[in-house]
Coordinates of C-alpha atoms and ligand atoms in Angstrom, one line a residue:
X134 CA -4.8 -9.3 3.8
X135 CA -7.0 -12.1 2.4
X136 CA -7.5 -12.2 -1.4
X137 CA -10.6 -13.3 -3.2
X138 CA -11.3 -14.2 -6.8
X139 CA -14.6 -15.5 -8.2
X140 CA -15.4 -16.4 -11.8
X141 CA -18.3 -17.6 -13.9
X142 CA -17.9 -18.0 -17.7
X143 CA -16.9 -20.0 -20.7
X144 CA -13.1 -20.2 -20.0
X145 CA -11.2 -22.8 -18.0
X146 CA -12.1 -21.9 -14.4
X147 CA -9.2 -23.5 -12.5
X148 CA -6.3 -21.6 -14.3
X149 CA -8.2 -18.3 -14.1
X150 CA -8.7 -18.6 -10.4
X151 CA -5.1 -19.7 -9.7
X152 CA -3.7 -16.9 -11.9
X153 CA -6.0 -14.4 -10.1
X154 CA -4.9 -15.7 -6.7
X155 CA -1.2 -15.3 -7.8
X156 CA -1.9 -11.7 -8.7
X157 CA -3.1 -11.2 -5.1
X158 CA -0.2 -13.0 -3.5
X159 CA 1.4 -9.7 -2.8
X160 CA -1.2 -8.9 -0.2
X161 CA 0.3 -11.5 2.1
X162 CA -1.3 -14.9 3.0
X163 CA -0.6 -18.2 4.8
X164 CA -3.1 -20.6 3.1
X165 CA -5.1 -20.9 0.0
X166 CA -8.0 -22.6 -1.6
X167 CA -10.2 -23.0 -4.6
X168 CA -13.7 -24.4 -5.2
X169 CA -14.8 -25.5 -8.7
X170 CA -18.5 -25.9 -9.7
X171 CA -19.7 -28.0 -12.6
X172 CA -22.8 -27.5 -14.7
X173 CA -24.8 -30.0 -12.7
X174 CA -24.1 -28.1 -9.4
X175 CA -21.5 -30.4 -7.9
X176 CA -18.5 -28.6 -6.4
X177 CA -15.0 -29.7 -5.4
X178 CA -12.7 -27.9 -2.9
X179 CA -9.0 -27.9 -2.8
X180 CA -7.2 -26.3 0.1
X181 CA -3.8 -26.2 1.7
X182 CA -1.7 -24.3 4.2
X183 CA 1.3 -22.4 2.7
X184 CA 1.6 -21.1 -0.9
X185 CA -0.8 -21.5 -3.8
X186 CA 1.7 -23.9 -5.4
X187 CA 0.4 -26.5 -2.8
X188 CA -3.2 -26.5 -4.4
X189 CA -2.2 -25.8 -8.0
X190 CA -1.4 -29.4 -9.1
X191 CA -4.7 -30.7 -7.5
X192 CA -6.7 -28.0 -9.3
X193 CA -5.0 -28.4 -12.6
X194 CA -5.3 -32.2 -12.6
X195 CA -9.1 -31.8 -13.0
X196 CA -10.7 -31.8 -16.4
X197 CA -11.3 -28.1 -16.7
X198 CA -14.1 -28.6 -19.4
X199 CA -16.3 -29.8 -16.6
X200 CA -16.4 -26.5 -14.7
X201 CA -18.0 -23.2 -15.5
X202 CA -17.5 -21.3 -12.2
X203 CA -15.7 -21.2 -9.0
X204 CA -14.2 -19.1 -6.1
X205 CA -10.7 -18.9 -4.8
X206 CA -9.0 -17.4 -1.7
X207 CA -5.7 -16.6 -0.1
X208 CA -6.1 -16.4 3.7
X209 CA -4.2 -14.1 6.1
X210 CA -5.1 -15.8 9.4
X211 CA -7.0 -13.9 12.0
X212 CA -9.5 -16.4 13.7
X213 CA -7.7 -19.8 13.9
X214 CA -4.3 -21.1 12.8
X215 CA -3.2 -21.1 9.2
X216 CA -4.0 -24.7 8.3
X217 CA -6.0 -26.6 5.7
X218 CA -9.2 -26.8 7.8
X219 CA -9.3 -23.0 8.4
X220 CA -8.3 -22.2 4.8
X221 CA -11.2 -20.9 2.6
X222 CA -13.5 -21.8 0.8
X223 CA -15.8 -23.0 3.6
X224 CA -18.6 -25.3 2.9
X225 CA -21.9 -25.7 4.6
X226 CA -24.3 -28.1 2.9
X227 CA -24.7 -26.7 -0.6
X228 CA -23.1 -23.4 0.2
X229 CA -19.5 -22.5 -0.5
X230 CA -18.0 -19.2 0.5
X231 CA -14.8 -17.1 0.8
X232 CA -14.6 -14.1 3.1
X233 CA -12.3 -11.2 3.8
X234 CA -12.6 -9.2 7.0
X235 CA -13.5 -9.8 10.6
X236 CA -17.1 -10.8 11.9
X237 CA -17.0 -9.0 15.2
X238 CA -20.1 -10.7 16.6
X239 CA -18.9 -14.2 15.7
X240 CA -19.4 -15.5 19.3
X241 CA -23.1 -14.7 19.2
X242 CA -23.4 -16.4 15.8
X243 CA -21.4 -19.4 17.0
X244 CA -23.9 -19.8 19.8
X245 CA -26.8 -19.7 17.4
X246 CA -25.2 -22.3 15.2
X247 CA -24.5 -24.7 18.1
X248 CA -28.0 -24.1 19.4
X249 CA -29.5 -25.2 16.1
X250 CA -27.5 -28.4 16.4
X251 CA -24.7 -27.7 13.9
X252 CA -20.9 -27.8 14.6
X253 CA -18.7 -25.7 12.5
X254 CA -15.7 -27.5 11.0
X255 CA -13.2 -24.6 11.1
X256 CA -12.2 -22.2 13.9
X257 CA -12.9 -19.3 11.6
X258 CA -15.5 -16.6 11.9
X259 CA -16.0 -16.8 8.1
X260 CA -17.7 -20.2 8.1
X261 CA -20.4 -18.9 10.4
X262 CA -21.7 -16.6 7.8
X263 CA -22.6 -19.6 5.6
X264 CA -24.7 -21.0 8.4
X265 CA -26.5 -17.7 8.7
X266 CA -27.3 -17.7 5.0
X267 CA -28.5 -21.3 5.2
X268 CA -30.8 -20.5 8.2
X269 CA -32.3 -17.6 6.2
X270 CA -32.8 -19.7 3.1
X271 CA -34.4 -22.6 5.0
X272 CA -36.5 -20.5 7.2
X273 CA -37.9 -18.2 4.5
X274 CA -37.7 -20.7 1.6
X275 CA -35.7 -18.2 -0.4
X276 CA -32.9 -18.4 -2.9
X277 CA -29.2 -17.7 -2.4
X278 CA -29.4 -14.0 -3.4
X279 CA -32.2 -13.3 -0.9
X280 CA -30.5 -15.5 1.7
X281 CA -27.3 -13.5 1.5
X282 CA -29.2 -10.3 1.6
X283 CA -31.0 -11.2 4.7
X284 CA -28.0 -12.6 6.5
X285 CA -25.5 -9.9 5.6
X286 CA -26.9 -7.2 8.0
X287 CA -26.6 -9.7 10.8
X288 CA -22.8 -9.7 10.9
X289 CA -20.9 -6.8 12.5
X290 CA -17.5 -5.4 11.5
X291 CA -15.9 -5.0 8.1
X292 CA -16.4 -7.9 5.8
X293 CA -16.7 -8.9 2.1
X294 CA -18.1 -12.3 1.2
X295 CA -18.3 -14.2 -2.1
X296 CA -20.6 -17.2 -2.1
X297 CA -21.9 -19.9 -4.4
X298 CA -24.5 -22.6 -4.1
X299 CA -24.7 -26.1 -5.6
X300 CA -28.4 -25.4 -6.1
X301 CA -27.7 -22.4 -8.3
X302 CA -24.4 -23.1 -9.8
X303 CA -24.3 -20.5 -12.6
X304 CA -24.3 -17.7 -10.1
X305 CA -21.9 -15.9 -7.8
X306 CA -23.2 -13.5 -5.1
X307 CA -20.7 -11.1 -3.7
X308 CA -21.4 -8.5 -1.0
X309 CA -19.2 -5.8 0.4
X310 CA -19.0 -3.9 3.6
X311 CA -15.4 -2.8 4.2
X312 CA -12.8 -5.0 2.5
X313 CA -12.8 -3.9 -1.2
X314 CA -14.3 -5.9 -4.0
X315 CA -14.0 -5.1 -7.7
X316 CA -15.9 -6.8 -10.6
X317 CA -15.4 -7.0 -14.3
X318 CA -17.3 -8.6 -17.2
X319 CA -17.2 -9.0 -20.9
X320 CA -19.2 -11.1 -23.3
X321 CA -16.5 -13.5 -24.5
X322 CA -15.1 -14.0 -21.0
X323 CA -17.9 -13.9 -18.5
X324 CA -17.9 -12.3 -15.0
X325 CA -15.1 -12.0 -12.5
X326 CA -15.0 -10.5 -9.0
X327 CA -11.9 -10.0 -7.0
X328 CA -10.4 -8.2 -3.9
X329 CA -8.7 -5.7 -6.3
X330 CA -8.4 -4.9 -9.9
X331 CA -5.2 -6.9 -10.6
X332 CA -6.7 -10.4 -11.3
X333 CA -9.2 -8.7 -13.5
X334 CA -6.7 -6.8 -15.6
X335 CA -5.7 -10.0 -17.4
X336 CA -9.2 -10.2 -18.8
X337 CA -10.5 -6.7 -19.1
X338 CA -9.4 -3.2 -18.0
X339 CA -13.0 -2.0 -17.4
X340 CA -14.0 -2.6 -13.9
X341 CA -16.7 -1.7 -11.3
X342 CA -15.7 -0.9 -7.7
X343 CA -18.3 -2.0 -5.2
X344 CA -19.4 0.5 -2.6
X345 CA -20.0 -0.5 1.0
X346 CA -23.4 -2.1 1.2
X347 CA -23.4 -3.3 -2.4
X348 CA -24.3 -6.8 -3.4
X349 CA -23.7 -8.1 -6.9
X350 CA -24.9 -11.1 -8.7
X351 CA -22.4 -12.4 -11.4
X352 CA -23.5 -14.6 -14.2
X353 CA -21.7 -15.3 -17.4
X354 CA -24.3 -13.1 -19.1
X355 CA -23.6 -10.1 -16.9
X356 CA -23.4 -8.5 -13.5
X357 CA -26.3 -7.0 -11.6
X358 CA -25.8 -4.5 -8.8
X359 CA -28.0 -4.1 -5.7
X360 CA -28.2 -2.3 -2.5
X361 CA -27.6 -5.3 0.0
X362 CA -29.9 -3.7 2.6
X363 CA -32.9 -2.7 0.6
X364 CA -32.4 -5.2 -2.3
X365 CA -33.1 -2.4 -4.8
X366 CA -30.9 -2.2 -7.9
X367 CA -28.2 0.3 -8.0
X368 CA -26.0 1.7 -10.8
X369 CA -22.2 1.6 -10.6
X370 CA -20.0 3.4 -13.0
X371 CA -17.6 1.5 -15.2
X372 CA -13.9 2.7 -14.5
X373 CA -11.1 2.1 -17.0
X374 CA -7.8 1.2 -15.4
X375 CA -4.8 2.5 -17.1
X376 CA -2.3 -0.1 -15.8
X377 CA -1.8 -2.8 -18.3
X378 CA -1.4 -6.4 -17.0
X379 CA 2.2 -6.6 -18.1
X380 CA 3.1 -4.1 -15.4
X381 CA 2.1 -6.8 -12.9
X382 CA 4.9 -9.1 -14.0
X383 CA 8.5 -9.2 -12.8
X384 CA 10.0 -8.5 -16.2
X385 CA 13.2 -10.5 -15.6
X386 CA 14.0 -9.1 -12.1
X387 CA 14.5 -11.7 -9.4
X388 CA 11.9 -10.0 -7.2
X389 CA 9.1 -7.5 -7.5
X390 CA 10.8 -5.3 -5.0
X391 CA 14.0 -5.1 -7.0
X392 CA 12.0 -4.3 -10.1
X393 CA 10.0 -1.7 -8.2
X394 CA 13.2 -0.1 -6.9
X395 CA 14.6 0.2 -10.4
X396 CA 11.3 1.6 -11.7
X397 CA 11.6 4.7 -9.6
X398 CA 13.3 7.1 -12.1
X399 CA 10.4 6.3 -14.5
X400 CA 7.6 6.5 -11.9
X401 CA 9.0 9.9 -10.7
X402 CA 8.8 11.2 -14.3
X403 CA 5.3 9.7 -14.7
X404 CA 4.1 11.6 -11.7
X405 CA 5.8 14.8 -12.8
X406 CA 4.3 14.6 -16.2
X407 CA 0.9 14.0 -14.7
X408 CA 1.0 17.2 -12.7
X409 CA 3.1 19.6 -14.8
X410 CA 1.2 21.2 -17.6
X411 CA 4.0 20.6 -20.0
X412 CA 7.6 19.7 -19.9
X413 CA 9.0 23.2 -19.8
X414 CA 9.6 22.9 -16.1
X415 CA 7.3 25.8 -15.5
X416 CA 5.3 25.6 -12.3
X417 CA 2.4 23.4 -12.7
X418 CA -1.2 24.5 -12.2
X419 CA -3.0 21.4 -10.8
X420 CA -5.6 23.0 -13.0
X421 CA -8.8 21.3 -12.0
X422 CA -7.9 19.9 -8.6
X423 CA -10.1 21.3 -5.9
X424 CA -7.6 20.1 -3.3
X425 CA -5.4 23.0 -4.3
X426 CA -8.1 25.5 -3.2
X427 CA -8.6 23.5 0.0
X428 CA -4.9 23.7 0.8
X429 CA -4.6 27.4 -0.2
X430 CA -7.4 28.2 2.3
X431 CA -5.9 26.0 5.0
X432 CA -4.6 27.5 8.3
X433 CA -3.2 24.2 9.5
X434 CA -2.5 20.9 7.9
X435 CA -2.7 17.6 9.7
X436 CA -1.2 14.7 7.8
X437 CA -2.2 11.2 8.9
X438 CA -1.0 7.8 7.7
X439 CA 0.5 4.5 8.7
X440 CA 3.8 2.8 8.2
X441 CA 5.9 3.9 5.2
X442 CA 3.2 6.4 4.2
X443 CA 3.6 8.0 7.7
X444 CA 7.3 8.5 6.9
X445 CA 6.4 10.2 3.7
X446 CA 4.1 12.4 5.8
X447 CA 6.9 13.2 8.2
X448 CA 9.0 14.3 5.2
X449 CA 6.1 16.4 4.0
X450 CA 6.2 18.4 7.1
X451 CA 9.8 19.5 6.3
X452 CA 8.9 20.6 2.8
X453 CA 5.7 22.4 3.8
X454 CA 7.6 24.2 6.5
X455 CA 10.4 25.1 4.2
X456 CA 8.3 26.4 1.3
X457 CA 5.2 27.6 3.0
X458 CA 4.1 29.2 6.3
X459 CA 1.5 26.6 7.0
X460 CA 1.7 24.9 10.4
X461 CA 1.9 21.1 9.8
X462 CA 1.6 18.1 12.1
X463 CA 2.1 14.5 11.0
X464 CA 0.4 11.8 13.0
X465 CA 0.0 8.0 13.0
X466 CA -3.6 7.3 11.9
X467 CA -3.9 4.6 14.5
X468 CA -3.1 7.2 17.3
X469 CA -5.0 10.1 15.8
X470 CA -8.1 8.0 15.5
X471 CA -8.5 7.4 19.3
X472 CA -7.1 10.7 20.6
X473 CA -9.3 13.6 21.6
X474 CA -8.1 15.6 18.6
X475 CA -9.4 19.2 18.7
X476 CA -10.1 20.6 15.2
X477 CA -9.4 24.2 14.7
X478 CA -10.9 26.6 12.1
X479 CA -9.1 26.3 8.8
X480 CA -7.7 22.9 9.6
X481 CA -7.4 20.5 6.7
X482 CA -6.7 16.8 7.2
X483 CA -4.6 14.9 4.6
X484 CA -4.5 11.1 4.5
X485 CA -1.6 9.3 2.7
X486 CA -2.0 5.7 1.6
X487 CA -0.5 3.8 -1.2
X488 CA -3.2 1.2 -1.3
X489 CA -6.1 3.5 -0.4
X490 CA -7.5 0.8 1.8
X491 CA -5.7 1.0 5.1
X492 CA -8.3 0.7 7.8
X493 CA -6.9 3.2 10.3
X494 CA -6.3 5.9 7.6
X495 CA -9.8 5.4 6.2
X496 CA -11.4 5.5 9.6
X497 CA -9.7 8.9 10.4
X498 CA -10.9 10.4 7.1
X499 CA -14.4 9.1 7.8
X500 CA -14.4 10.7 11.3
X501 CA -13.0 13.9 10.1
X502 CA -15.6 14.1 7.3
X503 CA -18.3 13.7 9.9
X504 CA -16.8 16.7 11.7
X505 CA -17.1 18.7 8.5
X506 CA -13.3 19.3 8.4
X507 CA -12.0 19.3 4.8
X508 CA -10.2 16.1 3.8
X509 CA -7.6 15.4 1.1
X510 CA -5.8 12.2 0.2
X511 CA -2.7 11.1 -1.6
X512 CA -3.1 7.6 -3.0
X513 CA -1.7 5.4 -5.7
X514 CA -4.9 3.4 -6.4
X515 CA -7.7 4.9 -8.4
X516 CA -11.2 3.9 -7.2
X517 CA -9.8 2.8 -3.8
X518 CA -12.0 3.4 -0.7
X519 CA -9.8 6.3 0.5
X520 CA -9.9 7.9 -2.9
X521 CA -13.7 8.0 -2.6
X522 CA -13.8 9.0 1.0
X523 CA -11.6 12.0 0.8
X524 CA -13.1 15.2 -0.5
X525 CA -10.2 15.9 -2.8
X526 CA -7.6 13.5 -4.1
X527 CA -4.1 13.6 -5.5
X528 CA -3.1 10.5 -7.3
X529 CA 0.5 9.3 -7.5
X530 CA 1.5 7.5 -10.6
X531 CA 3.8 4.8 -9.3
X532 CA 1.9 2.0 -11.1
X533 CA 1.0 -1.3 -9.4
X534 CA 3.3 -2.0 -6.4
X535 CA 3.4 -5.7 -5.8
X536 CA 6.2 -6.1 -3.3
X537 CA 4.8 -5.9 0.2
X538 CA 7.6 -3.5 1.2
X539 CA 6.7 -0.2 -0.3
X540 CA 9.4 1.4 -2.5
X541 CA 8.3 3.3 -5.6
X542 CA 5.0 4.3 -4.0
X543 CA 6.9 5.9 -1.1
X544 CA 9.0 7.9 -3.5
X545 CA 5.8 8.9 -5.4
X546 CA 4.2 10.0 -2.2
X547 CA 7.3 12.1 -1.3
X548 CA 7.2 13.7 -4.8
X549 CA 3.5 14.5 -4.4
X550 CA 4.2 16.3 -1.1
X551 CA 7.1 18.3 -2.4
X552 CA 5.0 19.4 -5.4
X553 CA 2.2 20.5 -3.2
X554 CA 4.4 22.3 -0.8
X555 CA 6.1 24.1 -3.7
X556 CA 2.7 24.9 -5.4
X557 CA 1.4 26.4 -2.2
X558 CA 4.6 28.3 -1.4
X559 CA 4.7 29.8 -4.9
X560 CA 1.1 31.1 -4.4
X561 CA 2.2 32.7 -1.1
X562 CA 5.3 34.2 -2.7
X563 CA 3.3 35.6 -5.6
X564 CA 0.8 37.3 -3.2
X565 CA 3.6 38.6 -0.9
X566 CA 5.8 39.5 -3.9
X567 CA 8.6 37.5 -2.4
X568 CA 10.8 37.3 -5.5
X569 CA 13.5 35.2 -3.8
X570 CA 11.1 32.5 -2.6
X571 CA 9.6 32.3 -6.1
X572 CA 13.1 31.8 -7.6
X573 CA 13.8 29.1 -5.0
X574 CA 10.6 27.2 -5.8
X575 CA 11.0 27.5 -9.6
X576 CA 14.5 26.1 -9.1
X577 CA 13.0 23.3 -7.0
X578 CA 10.6 22.3 -9.8
X579 CA 13.4 22.5 -12.4
X580 CA 15.7 20.3 -10.4
X581 CA 12.9 17.8 -9.8
X582 CA 13.2 16.9 -13.5
X583 CA 16.9 16.1 -12.9
X584 CA 16.2 13.6 -10.1
X585 CA 15.4 10.6 -12.5
X586 CA 18.8 11.2 -14.1
X587 CA 20.7 11.1 -10.9
X588 CA 18.6 8.2 -9.5
X589 CA 19.2 6.1 -12.6
X590 CA 23.0 6.6 -11.9
X591 CA 22.6 5.6 -8.3
X592 CA 20.7 2.4 -9.2
X593 CA 22.9 1.4 -12.1
X594 CA 24.0 -2.2 -11.6
X595 CA 27.8 -2.2 -11.3
X596 CA 27.9 1.6 -10.8
X597 CA 29.8 3.0 -7.8
X598 CA 26.7 3.6 -5.7
X599 CA 25.1 0.2 -6.2
X600 CA 28.5 -1.5 -5.8
X601 CA 29.1 0.2 -2.5
X602 CA 25.6 -0.8 -1.3
X603 CA 26.4 -4.5 -2.1
X604 CA 29.7 -4.4 -0.3
X605 CA 28.2 -2.7 2.7
X606 CA 25.4 -5.3 2.8
X607 CA 27.7 -8.2 2.6
X608 CA 30.0 -6.9 5.4
X609 CA 27.1 -6.0 7.8
X610 CA 24.5 -8.7 7.2
X611 CA 25.4 -10.6 10.4
X612 CA 25.3 -7.5 12.7
X613 CA 23.3 -8.0 15.8
X614 CA 21.5 -4.7 15.4
X615 CA 21.2 -1.8 13.0
X616 CA 20.6 1.8 13.7
X617 CA 19.8 4.3 11.0
X618 CA 20.4 7.9 12.0
X619 CA 19.9 11.3 10.3
X620 CA 18.8 14.8 10.8
X621 CA 16.3 17.0 9.0
X622 CA 15.0 15.3 5.8
X623 CA 17.3 12.4 6.7
X624 CA 15.4 11.6 10.0
X625 CA 12.3 10.3 8.3
X626 CA 14.6 8.5 5.9
X627 CA 16.3 6.8 8.8
X628 CA 12.9 5.6 10.1
X629 CA 12.0 4.3 6.7
X630 CA 15.4 2.6 6.2
X631 CA 15.0 0.8 9.5
X632 CA 11.4 -0.3 8.7
X633 CA 12.5 -1.6 5.3
X634 CA 15.2 -3.7 6.8
X635 CA 12.9 -5.1 9.6
X636 CA 10.2 -6.0 7.1
X637 CA 12.2 -7.9 4.6
X638 CA 15.4 -9.1 6.4
X639 CA 13.8 -9.7 9.8
X640 CA 16.7 -8.1 11.7
X641 CA 16.6 -5.7 14.6
X642 CA 16.8 -2.2 13.1
X643 CA 15.9 1.2 14.6
X644 CA 15.6 4.6 13.0
X645 CA 16.5 7.6 15.1
X646 CA 16.9 11.2 14.8
X647 CA 20.7 11.6 15.1
X648 CA 20.4 14.2 17.8
X649 CA 18.5 11.6 20.0
X650 CA 21.3 9.1 19.9
X651 CA 22.8 10.3 23.2
X652 CA 19.4 10.3 24.9
X653 CA 19.4 6.5 25.1
X654 CA 20.3 4.3 22.1
X655 CA 24.0 5.1 22.4
X656 CA 24.1 2.7 25.3
X657 CA 23.6 -0.1 22.8
X658 CA 26.5 0.8 20.6
X659 CA 29.4 -1.6 20.6
X660 CA 31.3 -3.8 18.1
X661 CA 28.9 -6.0 16.2
X662 CA 26.3 -3.2 15.8
X663 CA 26.0 -1.3 12.5
X664 CA 25.0 2.3 12.3
X665 CA 23.8 3.7 8.9
X666 CA 24.6 7.4 9.0
X667 CA 22.6 9.5 6.5
X668 CA 24.7 12.6 6.0
X669 CA 24.3 14.6 2.8
X670 CA 25.8 18.0 2.7
X671 CA 22.9 20.0 4.1
X672 CA 22.3 22.5 6.9
X673 CA 22.4 19.5 9.5
X674 CA 25.6 18.1 8.1
X675 CA 28.2 19.1 10.7
X676 CA 25.9 18.0 13.5
X677 CA 25.4 14.6 12.0
X678 CA 29.1 14.2 11.5
X679 CA 29.6 14.9 15.2
X680 CA 27.1 12.1 15.9
X681 CA 29.1 9.9 13.6
X682 CA 32.2 10.5 15.7
X683 CA 30.3 9.4 18.8
X684 CA 29.3 6.2 17.1
X685 CA 32.8 5.5 15.9
X686 CA 34.2 6.0 19.4
X687 CA 31.9 3.1 20.6
X688 CA 33.3 0.7 18.1
X689 CA 30.1 0.2 16.0
X690 CA 30.5 -0.3 12.3
X691 CA 29.6 2.8 10.2
X692 CA 28.0 2.8 6.8
X693 CA 27.8 6.5 5.7
X694 CA 25.6 7.9 2.9
X695 CA 26.8 11.2 1.6
X696 CA 27.7 13.3 -1.5
X697 CA 30.3 11.7 -3.7
X698 CA 33.0 14.4 -3.0
X699 CA 32.7 14.0 0.7
X700 CA 36.2 12.9 1.7
X701 CA 35.6 13.5 5.4
X702 CA 32.7 11.0 5.5
X703 CA 34.5 8.6 3.3
X704 CA 37.5 8.6 5.6
X705 CA 35.5 8.1 8.8
X706 CA 33.1 5.4 7.6
X707 CA 33.8 1.6 7.3
X708 CA 31.6 1.7 4.2
X709 CA 30.9 5.0 2.2
X710 CA 28.0 4.9 -0.1
X711 CA 28.4 7.9 -2.5
X712 CA 25.3 9.6 -3.9
X713 CA 25.9 10.1 -7.7
X714 CA 26.2 13.8 -7.0
X715 CA 28.8 16.3 -6.1
X716 CA 28.0 18.7 -3.3
X717 CA 28.9 21.7 -5.5
X718 CA 29.1 22.6 -9.1
X719 CA 32.3 24.3 -10.4
X720 CA 30.5 27.6 -10.0
X721 CA 29.9 26.9 -6.3
X722 CA 26.2 26.1 -6.8
X723 CA 24.9 22.9 -5.2
X724 CA 24.0 20.2 -7.9
X725 CA 20.7 19.4 -6.4
X726 CA 18.9 21.2 -3.6
X727 CA 19.2 19.6 -0.2
X728 CA 15.4 19.1 -0.1
X729 CA 15.7 16.8 -3.0
X730 CA 18.4 14.4 -1.8
X731 CA 15.7 12.2 -0.1
X732 CA 14.8 11.1 -3.7
X733 CA 18.2 9.6 -4.1
X734 CA 18.8 8.4 -0.6
X735 CA 15.6 6.5 -0.1
X736 CA 16.1 4.1 -3.0
X737 CA 19.7 3.6 -2.0
X738 CA 18.5 2.4 1.5
X739 CA 15.8 0.2 -0.2
X740 CA 18.6 -1.4 -2.1
X741 CA 20.7 -1.9 1.0
X742 CA 17.8 -3.7 2.7
X743 CA 17.1 -5.7 -0.4
X744 CA 20.8 -6.9 -0.6
X745 CA 20.8 -7.9 3.1
X746 CA 17.5 -9.8 2.7
X747 CA 18.7 -11.5 -0.4
X748 CA 21.9 -12.8 1.4
X749 CA 19.7 -13.9 4.3
X750 CA 17.4 -15.8 1.8
X751 CA 14.1 -14.4 3.2
X752 CA 10.9 -14.2 1.3
X753 CA 11.5 -10.6 0.0
X754 CA 8.2 -10.0 -1.9
X755 CA 6.0 -11.6 0.7
X756 CA 7.7 -11.2 4.1
X757 CA 6.3 -13.3 6.9
X758 CA 3.3 -12.0 8.9
X759 CA 2.9 -9.0 6.7
X760 CA 0.1 -7.9 4.4
X761 CA 0.2 -5.4 1.6
X762 CA -2.9 -3.6 2.5
X763 CA -4.0 -3.6 6.1
X764 CA -7.8 -3.5 5.9
X765 CA -8.3 -4.5 9.5
X766 CA -7.3 -2.6 12.7
Ligands
M6R39 O1 -1.4 1.3 1.8 P1 -0.8 2.2 2.8 O2 0.2 3.2 2.3 O3 -1.8 2.9 3.6 O4 -0.1 1.3 3.8 C1 0.5 1.7 5.0 C2 1.4 0.7 5.6 O5 0.7 -0.5 5.9 C3 2.6 0.4 4.7 O6 3.3 1.5 4.3 C4 3.5 -0.6 5.3 O7 4.2 -0.1 6.4 C5 4.5 -1.2 4.2 N1 4.6 -2.6 4.4 C6 5.8 -0.5 4.3 O8 6.7 -1.1 3.4

């Protein structure tokens, strides 16, 4: 979605805005622009379709000592094509603005603008807001701050706007209703406002999250906070972000996605350490998290999410069902939202969202809160809108995820779900004195600490797993279609594997429960099609191998993922990708419980998609048409 950066202060404005916009590139965009303001109030605007690199030379060619403020924008087109005219900032007389969101009543405003004898330059809804502000200012003889305040309630839908005026050049006014805005200030630097904390972290790690309905006035001397509707001052708490700016860089990797895939052993440990009381592998207490009490009291758990987070939720259902007696359903937020869902006593609704900003997931939590049903959320972003909407929150510790395709955040969500399922299951086992169940869950926790070790082996460049992934990618990249199949835990992984491949390699890929193959998709199997069979040695193994045989009989190419010692799978597949794991220890015990193999399989599938996309030469970190956080419906 669109990205916004605004800055007033004593440092060179152009480079700060450009760097800030680059930090927001991950959100996805198709044009960009920057406006620079000098002390005397003159402004210059630089805009272009395509990447930020297209405006960078124009901005940097300017004498930066002239400017002391400005705003920048990356646009993800909604109203009007991605071209230079529609790129932000938009200018109406002395006003220059950038906008993120959708103005739902834009037709009405457009009519008003034409009726008053003006003709907007762009096809965007955004430009229209500048006219509204201008009308207010002219009609009531008021300044920019008051003009924005009077105009803002007149637009419908979810929007955030950052606006400057040539008549008050030392001032940025920003207002939020929906799309997030974050601000930061320090004496030496000045004031900055952006769509998320990442452009701010290069300058300060102390930030303020704007609430819906907040308006701020940024000057180099500080930031003032107001209620946009009443105009009364409000207080906002300063939040310290614990992500350092260097975690926002590629650190030598060719792509953020590759870096983030390789970060997973560490992020799993970070999340484990955040939730276990110590490193003795004893069951953790989640000491002060009220969400645990909510879950313990739950009679039914409804998980809602979108995209990859929904896949994590589907996996969550398997873990909750294995370790607890809690009935669980997992639903797409966009569907749940418009169904006639009937809440039952004791129901708890859990939203999962990496960004904490996804519009559909947020809307469900808002509706559920109105119905007085307890809400929980799992998110990776502190201070995000969802983290503030849910009654209780479990943070994952994946760190900033920049690649549009979610990787390490997905793994961290899975981890949070298995931890919660185990925590709840252990409570039940204690109460029912089920010794066996308790031992099972204690073992689960112990083994979770072994996952980073196995995962490091799987991802090791030149290792047998990574090599097999590379070979399979090279041999299958021209396939006309891919099917990912699996049963049990491997079914959501199949969905996720296919989504990842679609997103970054732009090839036709479908994920299926292996048992569903013969109910339709088998008709498509023939030479030239590749089927990725996810078949670790688990309770579903024999059934999945039967499905593999059906695939083989139709001439499709098979890439199988399974335990390293699985000779059957290795002999049947065209490519066998070994997990760095034997199915049994010498004493006959399995090396890692079957419920934990998703933590190894998912990163392997991510790597497979990455390798295919790399060979195809696609834009891996910012795939076409996609946005990192989907803040509109
Ligand atoms: O931020 P969220 O987890 O709520 O995002 C949900 C989806 O938009 C997201 O998972 C999307 O599917 C990713 N591009 C997947 O890689």
